[in-house]
Coordinates of C-alpha atoms and ligand atoms in Angstrom, one line a residue:
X1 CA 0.0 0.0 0.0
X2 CA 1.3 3.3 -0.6
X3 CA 1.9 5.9 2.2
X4 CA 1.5 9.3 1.8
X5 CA 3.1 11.5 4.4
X6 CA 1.9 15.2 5.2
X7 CA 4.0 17.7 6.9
X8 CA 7.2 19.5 6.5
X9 CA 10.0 18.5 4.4
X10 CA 13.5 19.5 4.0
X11 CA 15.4 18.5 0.6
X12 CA 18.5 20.0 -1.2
X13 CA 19.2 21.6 -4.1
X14 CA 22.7 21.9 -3.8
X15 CA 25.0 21.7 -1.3
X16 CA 24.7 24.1 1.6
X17 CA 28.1 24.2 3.1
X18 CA 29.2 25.7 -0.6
X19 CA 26.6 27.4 -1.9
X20 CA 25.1 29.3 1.4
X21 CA 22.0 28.4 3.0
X22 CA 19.3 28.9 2.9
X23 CA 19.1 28.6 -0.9
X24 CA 20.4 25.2 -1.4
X25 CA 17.9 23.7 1.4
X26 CA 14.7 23.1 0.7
X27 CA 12.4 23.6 3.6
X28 CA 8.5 23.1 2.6
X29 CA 5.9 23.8 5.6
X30 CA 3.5 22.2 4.1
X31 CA 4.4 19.3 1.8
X32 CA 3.7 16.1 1.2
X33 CA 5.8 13.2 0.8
X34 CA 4.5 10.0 -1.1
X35 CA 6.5 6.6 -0.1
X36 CA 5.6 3.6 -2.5
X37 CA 7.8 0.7 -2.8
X38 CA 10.7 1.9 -5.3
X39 CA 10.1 5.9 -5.1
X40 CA 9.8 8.7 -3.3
X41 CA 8.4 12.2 -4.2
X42 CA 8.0 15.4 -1.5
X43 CA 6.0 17.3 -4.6
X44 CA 2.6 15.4 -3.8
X45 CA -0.3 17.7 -3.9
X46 CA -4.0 17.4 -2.7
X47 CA -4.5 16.2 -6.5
X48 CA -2.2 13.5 -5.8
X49 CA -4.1 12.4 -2.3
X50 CA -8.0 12.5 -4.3
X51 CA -6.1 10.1 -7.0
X52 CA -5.2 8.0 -3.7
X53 CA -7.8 7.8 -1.8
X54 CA -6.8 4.3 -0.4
X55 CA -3.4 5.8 0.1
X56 CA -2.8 5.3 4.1
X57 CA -2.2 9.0 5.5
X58 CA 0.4 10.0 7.9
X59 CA -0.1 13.6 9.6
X60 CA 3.6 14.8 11.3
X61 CA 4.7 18.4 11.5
X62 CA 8.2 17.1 11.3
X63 CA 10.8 16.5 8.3
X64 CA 11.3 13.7 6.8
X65 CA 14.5 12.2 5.4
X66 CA 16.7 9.1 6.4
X67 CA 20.3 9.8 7.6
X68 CA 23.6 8.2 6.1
X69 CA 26.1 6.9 8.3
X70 CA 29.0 7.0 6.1
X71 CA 31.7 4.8 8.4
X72 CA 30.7 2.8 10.8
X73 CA 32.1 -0.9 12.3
X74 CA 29.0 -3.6 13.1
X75 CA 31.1 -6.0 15.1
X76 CA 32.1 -3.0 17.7
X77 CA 28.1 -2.8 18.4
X78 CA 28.7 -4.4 22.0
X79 CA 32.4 -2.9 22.9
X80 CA 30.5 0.6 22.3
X81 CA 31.4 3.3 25.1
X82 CA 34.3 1.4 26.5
X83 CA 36.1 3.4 28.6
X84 CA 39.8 4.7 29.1
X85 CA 41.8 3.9 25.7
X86 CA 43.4 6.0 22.4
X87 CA 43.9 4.3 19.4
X88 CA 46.2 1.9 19.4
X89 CA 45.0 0.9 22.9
X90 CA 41.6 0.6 22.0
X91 CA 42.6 -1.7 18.9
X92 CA 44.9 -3.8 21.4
X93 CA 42.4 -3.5 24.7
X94 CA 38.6 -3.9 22.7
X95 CA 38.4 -3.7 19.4
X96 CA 40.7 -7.2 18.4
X97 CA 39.3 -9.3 21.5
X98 CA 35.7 -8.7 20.0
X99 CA 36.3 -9.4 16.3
X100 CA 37.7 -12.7 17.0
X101 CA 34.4 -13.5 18.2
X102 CA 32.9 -13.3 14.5
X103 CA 34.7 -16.3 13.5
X104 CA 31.0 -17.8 14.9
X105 CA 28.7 -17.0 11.9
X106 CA 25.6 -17.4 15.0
X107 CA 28.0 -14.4 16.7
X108 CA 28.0 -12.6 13.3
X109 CA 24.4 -12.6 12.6
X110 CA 23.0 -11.9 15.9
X111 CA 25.3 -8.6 16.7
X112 CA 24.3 -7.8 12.6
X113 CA 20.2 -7.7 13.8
X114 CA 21.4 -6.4 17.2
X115 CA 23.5 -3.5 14.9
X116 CA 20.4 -2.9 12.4
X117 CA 17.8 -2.7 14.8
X118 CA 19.7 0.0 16.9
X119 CA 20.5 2.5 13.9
X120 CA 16.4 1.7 12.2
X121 CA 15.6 3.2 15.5
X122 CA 17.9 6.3 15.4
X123 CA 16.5 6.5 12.2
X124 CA 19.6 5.7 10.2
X125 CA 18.8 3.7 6.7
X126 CA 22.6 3.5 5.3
X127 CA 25.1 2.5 6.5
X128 CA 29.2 2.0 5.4
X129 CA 30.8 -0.4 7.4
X130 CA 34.0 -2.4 8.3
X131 CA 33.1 -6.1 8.8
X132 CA 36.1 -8.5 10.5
X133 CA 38.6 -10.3 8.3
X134 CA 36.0 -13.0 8.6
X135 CA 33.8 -13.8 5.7
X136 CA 31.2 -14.4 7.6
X137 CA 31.0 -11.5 8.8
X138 CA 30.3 -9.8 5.8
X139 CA 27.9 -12.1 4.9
X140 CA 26.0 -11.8 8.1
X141 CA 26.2 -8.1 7.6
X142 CA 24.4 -8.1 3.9
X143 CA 22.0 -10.7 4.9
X144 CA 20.4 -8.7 7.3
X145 CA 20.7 -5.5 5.3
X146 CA 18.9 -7.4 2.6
X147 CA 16.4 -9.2 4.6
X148 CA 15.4 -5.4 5.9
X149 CA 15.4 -3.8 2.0
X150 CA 18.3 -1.6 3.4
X151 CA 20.7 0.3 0.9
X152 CA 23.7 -0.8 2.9
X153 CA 27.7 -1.0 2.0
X154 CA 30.4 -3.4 3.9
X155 CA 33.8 -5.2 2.8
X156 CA 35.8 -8.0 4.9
X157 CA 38.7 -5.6 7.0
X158 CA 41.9 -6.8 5.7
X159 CA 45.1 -7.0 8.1
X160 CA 47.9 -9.4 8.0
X161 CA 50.1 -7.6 10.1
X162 CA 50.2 -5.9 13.8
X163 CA 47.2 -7.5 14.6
X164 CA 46.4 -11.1 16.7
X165 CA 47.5 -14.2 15.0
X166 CA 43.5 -14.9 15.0
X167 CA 42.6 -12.1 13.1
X168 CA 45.6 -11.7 10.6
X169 CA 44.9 -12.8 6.7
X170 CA 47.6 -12.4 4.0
X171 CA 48.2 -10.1 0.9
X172 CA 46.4 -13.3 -1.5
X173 CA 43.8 -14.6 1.4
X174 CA 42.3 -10.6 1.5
X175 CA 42.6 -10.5 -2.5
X176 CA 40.7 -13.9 -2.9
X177 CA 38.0 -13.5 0.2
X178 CA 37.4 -9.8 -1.2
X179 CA 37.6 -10.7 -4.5
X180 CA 34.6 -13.6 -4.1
X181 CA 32.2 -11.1 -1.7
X182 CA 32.4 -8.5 -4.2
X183 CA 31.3 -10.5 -6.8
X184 CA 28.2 -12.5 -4.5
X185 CA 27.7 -9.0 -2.9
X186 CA 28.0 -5.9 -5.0
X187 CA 25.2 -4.9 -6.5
X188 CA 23.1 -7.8 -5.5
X189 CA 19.4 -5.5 -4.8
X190 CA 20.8 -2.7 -3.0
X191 CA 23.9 -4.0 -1.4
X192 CA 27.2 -2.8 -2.6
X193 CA 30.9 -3.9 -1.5
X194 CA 33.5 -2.2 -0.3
X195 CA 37.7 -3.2 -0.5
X196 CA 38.5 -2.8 2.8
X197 CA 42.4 -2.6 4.2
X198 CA 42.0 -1.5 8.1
X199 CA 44.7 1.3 7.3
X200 CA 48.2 1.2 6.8
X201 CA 49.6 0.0 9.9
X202 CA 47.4 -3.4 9.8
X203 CA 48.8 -3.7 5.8
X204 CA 51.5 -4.9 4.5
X205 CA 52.7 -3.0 1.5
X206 CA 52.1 -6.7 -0.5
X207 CA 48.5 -6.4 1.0
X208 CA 48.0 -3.0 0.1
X209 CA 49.1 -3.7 -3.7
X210 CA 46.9 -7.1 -3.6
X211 CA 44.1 -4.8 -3.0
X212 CA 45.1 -2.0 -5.4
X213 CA 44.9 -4.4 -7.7
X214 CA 41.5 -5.6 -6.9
X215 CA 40.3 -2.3 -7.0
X216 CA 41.6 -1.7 -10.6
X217 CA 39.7 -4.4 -11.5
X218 CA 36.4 -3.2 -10.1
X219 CA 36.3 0.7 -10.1
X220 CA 32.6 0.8 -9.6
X221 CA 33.2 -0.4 -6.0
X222 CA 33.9 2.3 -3.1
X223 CA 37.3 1.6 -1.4
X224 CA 37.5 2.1 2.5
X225 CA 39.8 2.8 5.1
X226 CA 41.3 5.4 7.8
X227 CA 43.5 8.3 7.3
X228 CA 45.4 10.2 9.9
X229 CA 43.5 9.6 12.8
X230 CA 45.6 10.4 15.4
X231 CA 49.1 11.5 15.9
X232 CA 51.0 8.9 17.5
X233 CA 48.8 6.8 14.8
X234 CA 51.1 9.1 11.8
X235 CA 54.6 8.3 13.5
X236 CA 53.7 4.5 13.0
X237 CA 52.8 5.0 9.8
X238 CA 56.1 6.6 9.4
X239 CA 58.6 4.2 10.6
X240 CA 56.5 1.4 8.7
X241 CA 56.4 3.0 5.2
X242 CA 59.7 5.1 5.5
X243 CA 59.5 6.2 2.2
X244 CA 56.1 7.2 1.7
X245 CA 55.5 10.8 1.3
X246 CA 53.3 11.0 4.2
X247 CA 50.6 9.0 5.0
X248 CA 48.0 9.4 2.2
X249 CA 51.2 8.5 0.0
X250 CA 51.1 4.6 2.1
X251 CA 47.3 4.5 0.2
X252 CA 48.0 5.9 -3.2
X253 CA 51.3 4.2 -4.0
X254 CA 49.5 1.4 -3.9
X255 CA 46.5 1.9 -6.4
X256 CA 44.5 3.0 -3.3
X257 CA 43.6 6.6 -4.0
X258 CA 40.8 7.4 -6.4
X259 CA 37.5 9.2 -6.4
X260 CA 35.8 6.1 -4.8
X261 CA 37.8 6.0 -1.7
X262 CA 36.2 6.7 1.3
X263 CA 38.8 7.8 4.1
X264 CA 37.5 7.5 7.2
X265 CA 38.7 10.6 10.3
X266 CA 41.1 12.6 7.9
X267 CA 42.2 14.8 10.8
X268 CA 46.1 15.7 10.9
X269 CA 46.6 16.4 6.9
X270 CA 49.5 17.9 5.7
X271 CA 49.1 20.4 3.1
X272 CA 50.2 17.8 0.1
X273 CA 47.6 15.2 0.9
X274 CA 44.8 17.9 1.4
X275 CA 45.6 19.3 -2.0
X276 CA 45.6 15.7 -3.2
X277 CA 42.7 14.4 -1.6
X278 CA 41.0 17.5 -3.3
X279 CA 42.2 17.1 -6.7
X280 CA 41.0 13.0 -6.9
X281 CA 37.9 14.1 -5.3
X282 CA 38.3 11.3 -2.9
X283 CA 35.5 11.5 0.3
X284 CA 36.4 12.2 3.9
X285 CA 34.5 11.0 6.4
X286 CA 33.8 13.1 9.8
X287 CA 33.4 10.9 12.8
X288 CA 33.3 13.8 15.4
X289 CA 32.0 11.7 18.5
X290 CA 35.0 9.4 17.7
X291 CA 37.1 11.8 17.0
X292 CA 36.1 13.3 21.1
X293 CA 35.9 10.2 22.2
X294 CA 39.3 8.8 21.4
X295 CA 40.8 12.4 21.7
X296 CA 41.9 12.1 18.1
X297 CA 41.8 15.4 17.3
X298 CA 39.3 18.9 15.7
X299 CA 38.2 17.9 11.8
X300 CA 38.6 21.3 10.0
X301 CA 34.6 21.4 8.6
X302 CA 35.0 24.6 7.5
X303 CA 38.2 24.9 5.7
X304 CA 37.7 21.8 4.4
X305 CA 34.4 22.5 3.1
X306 CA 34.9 25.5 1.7
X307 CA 38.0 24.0 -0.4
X308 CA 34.9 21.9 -1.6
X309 CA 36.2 18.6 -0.6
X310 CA 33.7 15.6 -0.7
X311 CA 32.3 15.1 3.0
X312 CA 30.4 13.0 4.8
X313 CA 29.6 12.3 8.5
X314 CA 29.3 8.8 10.5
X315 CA 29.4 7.6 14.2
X316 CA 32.2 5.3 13.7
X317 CA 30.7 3.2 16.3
X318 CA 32.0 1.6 18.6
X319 CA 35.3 4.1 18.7
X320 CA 32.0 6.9 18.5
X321 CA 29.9 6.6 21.3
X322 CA 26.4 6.9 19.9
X323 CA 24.5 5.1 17.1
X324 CA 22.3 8.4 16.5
X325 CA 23.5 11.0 13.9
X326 CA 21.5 13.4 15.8
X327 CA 24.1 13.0 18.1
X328 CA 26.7 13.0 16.1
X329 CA 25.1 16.0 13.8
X330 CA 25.6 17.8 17.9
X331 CA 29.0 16.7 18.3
X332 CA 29.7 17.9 14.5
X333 CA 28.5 21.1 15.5
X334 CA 30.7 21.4 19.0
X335 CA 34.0 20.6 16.7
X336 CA 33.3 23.0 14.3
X337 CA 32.6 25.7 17.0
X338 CA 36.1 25.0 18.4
X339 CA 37.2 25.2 14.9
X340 CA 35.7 28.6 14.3
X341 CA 32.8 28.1 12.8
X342 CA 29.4 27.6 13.5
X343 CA 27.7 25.4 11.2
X344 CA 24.0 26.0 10.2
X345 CA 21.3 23.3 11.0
X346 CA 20.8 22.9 7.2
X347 CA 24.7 21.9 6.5
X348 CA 24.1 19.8 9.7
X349 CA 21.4 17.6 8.3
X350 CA 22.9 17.9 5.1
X351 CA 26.3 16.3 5.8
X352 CA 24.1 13.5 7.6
X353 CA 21.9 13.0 4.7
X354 CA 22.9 14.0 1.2
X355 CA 26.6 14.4 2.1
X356 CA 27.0 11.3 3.5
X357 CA 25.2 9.7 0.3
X358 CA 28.1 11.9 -1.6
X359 CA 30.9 10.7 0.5
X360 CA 29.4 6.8 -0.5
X361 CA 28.8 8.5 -4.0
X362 CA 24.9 7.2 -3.9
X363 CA 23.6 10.6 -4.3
X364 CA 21.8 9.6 -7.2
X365 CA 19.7 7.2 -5.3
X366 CA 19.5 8.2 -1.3
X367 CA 20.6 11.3 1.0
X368 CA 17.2 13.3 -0.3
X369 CA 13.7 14.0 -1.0
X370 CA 13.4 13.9 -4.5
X371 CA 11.1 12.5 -7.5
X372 CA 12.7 9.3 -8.5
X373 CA 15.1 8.7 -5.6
X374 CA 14.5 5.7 -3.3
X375 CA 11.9 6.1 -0.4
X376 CA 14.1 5.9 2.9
X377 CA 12.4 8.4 5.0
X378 CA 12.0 9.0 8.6
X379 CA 9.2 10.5 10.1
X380 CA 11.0 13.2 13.1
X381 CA 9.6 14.3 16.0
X382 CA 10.9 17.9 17.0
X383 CA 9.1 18.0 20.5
X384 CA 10.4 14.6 21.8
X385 CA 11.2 15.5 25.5
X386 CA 9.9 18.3 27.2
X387 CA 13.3 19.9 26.8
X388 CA 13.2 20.1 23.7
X389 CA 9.1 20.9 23.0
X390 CA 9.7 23.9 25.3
X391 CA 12.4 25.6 23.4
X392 CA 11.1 24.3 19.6
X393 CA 7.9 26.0 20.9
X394 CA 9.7 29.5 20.6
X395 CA 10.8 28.5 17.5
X396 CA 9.8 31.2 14.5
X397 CA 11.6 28.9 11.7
X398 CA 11.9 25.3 10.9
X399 CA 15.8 25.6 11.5
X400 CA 15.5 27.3 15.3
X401 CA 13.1 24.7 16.1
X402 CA 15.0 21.6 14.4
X403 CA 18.1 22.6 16.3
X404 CA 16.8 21.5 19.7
X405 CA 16.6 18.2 18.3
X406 CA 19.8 18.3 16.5
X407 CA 21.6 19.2 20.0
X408 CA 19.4 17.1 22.3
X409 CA 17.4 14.2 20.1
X410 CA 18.3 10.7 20.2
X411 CA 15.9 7.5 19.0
X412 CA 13.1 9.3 21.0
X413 CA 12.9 11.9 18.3
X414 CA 12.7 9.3 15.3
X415 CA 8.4 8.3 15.1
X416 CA 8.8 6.4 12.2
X417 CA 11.2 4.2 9.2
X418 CA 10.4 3.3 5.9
X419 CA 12.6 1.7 3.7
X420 CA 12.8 1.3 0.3
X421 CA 9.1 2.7 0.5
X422 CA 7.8 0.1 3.2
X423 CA 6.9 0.7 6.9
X424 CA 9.6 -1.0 9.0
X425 CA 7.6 -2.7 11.7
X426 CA 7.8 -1.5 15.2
Ligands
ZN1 ZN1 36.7 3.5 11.9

């Protein structure tokens, strides 16, 4: 049955953090949104609701779009909010402990429905994310995704160095286990894979090359991985790749820099690799509540905006500690302010939306309200607690009163989910 949603709507036309707001948001006060398996349209009109009249209705004054979690790791769902570590640490202390566990397909599939259910209800319908070196992880992770209708992306994490004997593969292991997910994976319904190295440190230059290669061989695929995290993290990187330019160059002598990589953090570039990055049109990924959490280190949103690199904006869960980008749109907003800059609620929800669906270049299919594009749409609520109702009530535009929300929501803000045009149960 189709659904047709009444309230208000935001959508883009462009991109805000460029082109200056509010002319590249769309905010309607009064639109409608029809959701039918396969499309979406916010341009319904009281014409459209008489030609439906079995259409079920849905009255919100809210906005509707799903967000886009651009890097995130599944198996970390129950390590989340650990306390105490930095990088390395947490790797050593949490992260490698836990992943050995997904050598148990049961393990693998019930922390995959455990993972899904969690970001549905933070209203998240995409997600990017780092599987273990196990196969089975990845194929736990894109079984769910599919048995939801999700538009979802994954690859096996490849590491055959620095890492526990149990969770170490080798440069032609990754090649062949990659090389035989991508092709039962990508572009089966609305899965897609993604070559996966951990980052540099977990590579060895051999692995890195196997998976260049791979990559070569199927540029329609997104590549993955993390880049200059934190600063101790860049030293390592040093000493193990002493002749690498710095530590972009580890990634792009390889055959691993091109405009479907997705580098996750991107914190602590040096002036080459920024200019770089640019000119490939490569994606960085902001993982602000990470980034805190960790004490990595201040992404520069607004300088690297305004250069017009790609962007998008993900929990990074478990090293971020919160599945909701609501959340992680507040944190956004707190690193940018210590940055300088105060970014506007509508590049907020733009780099959790349509930016993020940039970053994973699927802009032509998710991140916004438009004719054609796929029906992931969330229905929010922007008087969830009374917190928040009391100061959206003195609200005199859609912006002041969705910033309560952006600061203070979590999954009590989300009312409803559909995906791919259906009504996600619950
Ligand atoms: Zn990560």
């Amino acid at each position: 049955m189709a659904d047709l949603l009444l309230g208000q709507t935001i959508g883009f036309a462009g991109n805000p953090m460029l082109e200056g707001r509010p002319g590249a948001a769309r905010h309607s006060a009064a639109a409608a949104c029809w959701s039918t398996p396969g499309a979406s349209s916010p341009s319904a009109t009281a014409d459209d609701r008489a030609a439906h009249p079995r259409a079920r209705v849905t009255d919100w004054p809210s906005a509707h779009l799903g967000f886009v979690d651009a890097h995130a790791h599944y198996p970390q769902t129950a390590i989340i909010a650990s306390w105490g570590k930095r990088l390395i640490d947490w790797l050593n202390s949490y992260t490698f402990p836990e992943e050995i566990s997904f050598a148990d397909p049961a393990h693998a599939a019930e922390i995959a429905a455990r993972y899904f259910d969690l970001v549905l209800a933070n209203g998240t319908t995409t997600v990017c994310s780092y599987c273990t070196i196990h196969p089975g992880s990845v194929t736990a992770f894109f079984s769910e995704a599919e048995r939801r209708g999700l538009r979802a992306f994954a690859g096996k994490t490849c590491m055959d160095r620095n890492a526990p004997e149990a969770l170490r593969d080798t440069p032609q292991s990754a090649h062949d286990d990659s090389k035989r997910l991508l092709e039962t994976w990508h572009g089966r319904g609305r899965l897609s894979y993604v070559i996966t190295p951990r980052f540099s440190p977990t590579s060895t230059p051999d692995q890195l090359a196997a998976l260049g290669a791979l990559w070569a061989g199927h540029p329609d695929c997104l590549m993955q991985t993390h880049l200059s995290e934190q600063t101790d993290e860049i030293a390592w990187v040093k000493s193990l790749y002493p002749d690498a330019r710095d530590y972009l160059d580890t990634y792009e002598s390889f055959g691993l820099l091109g405009p479907g990589a997705v580098f996750g953090h991107a914190i602590h570039l040096e002036p080459r690799e920024e200019a770089r990055l640019r000119e490939v049109d490569a994606s960085l990924v902001h993982c602000p509540t990470s980034n805190t959490f960790i004490g990595s280190g201040l992404f520069a949103t607004g300088r690297l905006a305004a250069a017009g690199h790609r962007i998008g904006l993900a929990t990074d869960t478990g090293g971020g500690s919160s599945f909701s980008m609501l959340r992680t749109m507040a944190a956004a907003y707190e690193v940018a302010q210590l940055g300088g800059r105060a970014l506007h609620p509508s590049e907020l929800w733009w780099l959790a939306t349509l930016g993020s669906a940039r970053a994973l270049r699927a802009d032509d299919r998710i991140g916004n309200l438009a004719p054609g594009l796929e029906a992931d749409i969330i229905v929010v609520d922007l008087a969830s607690t009374p917190a928040i109702a009391q100061r959206a009530a003195r609200a005199d535009t859609l912006w002041e009163a969705l910033f309560p929300t952006i600061m203070m929501g979590d999954d009590r803000a989300i009312r409803d989910v559909w995906v791919g045009g259906r009504r996600q149960a619950g």
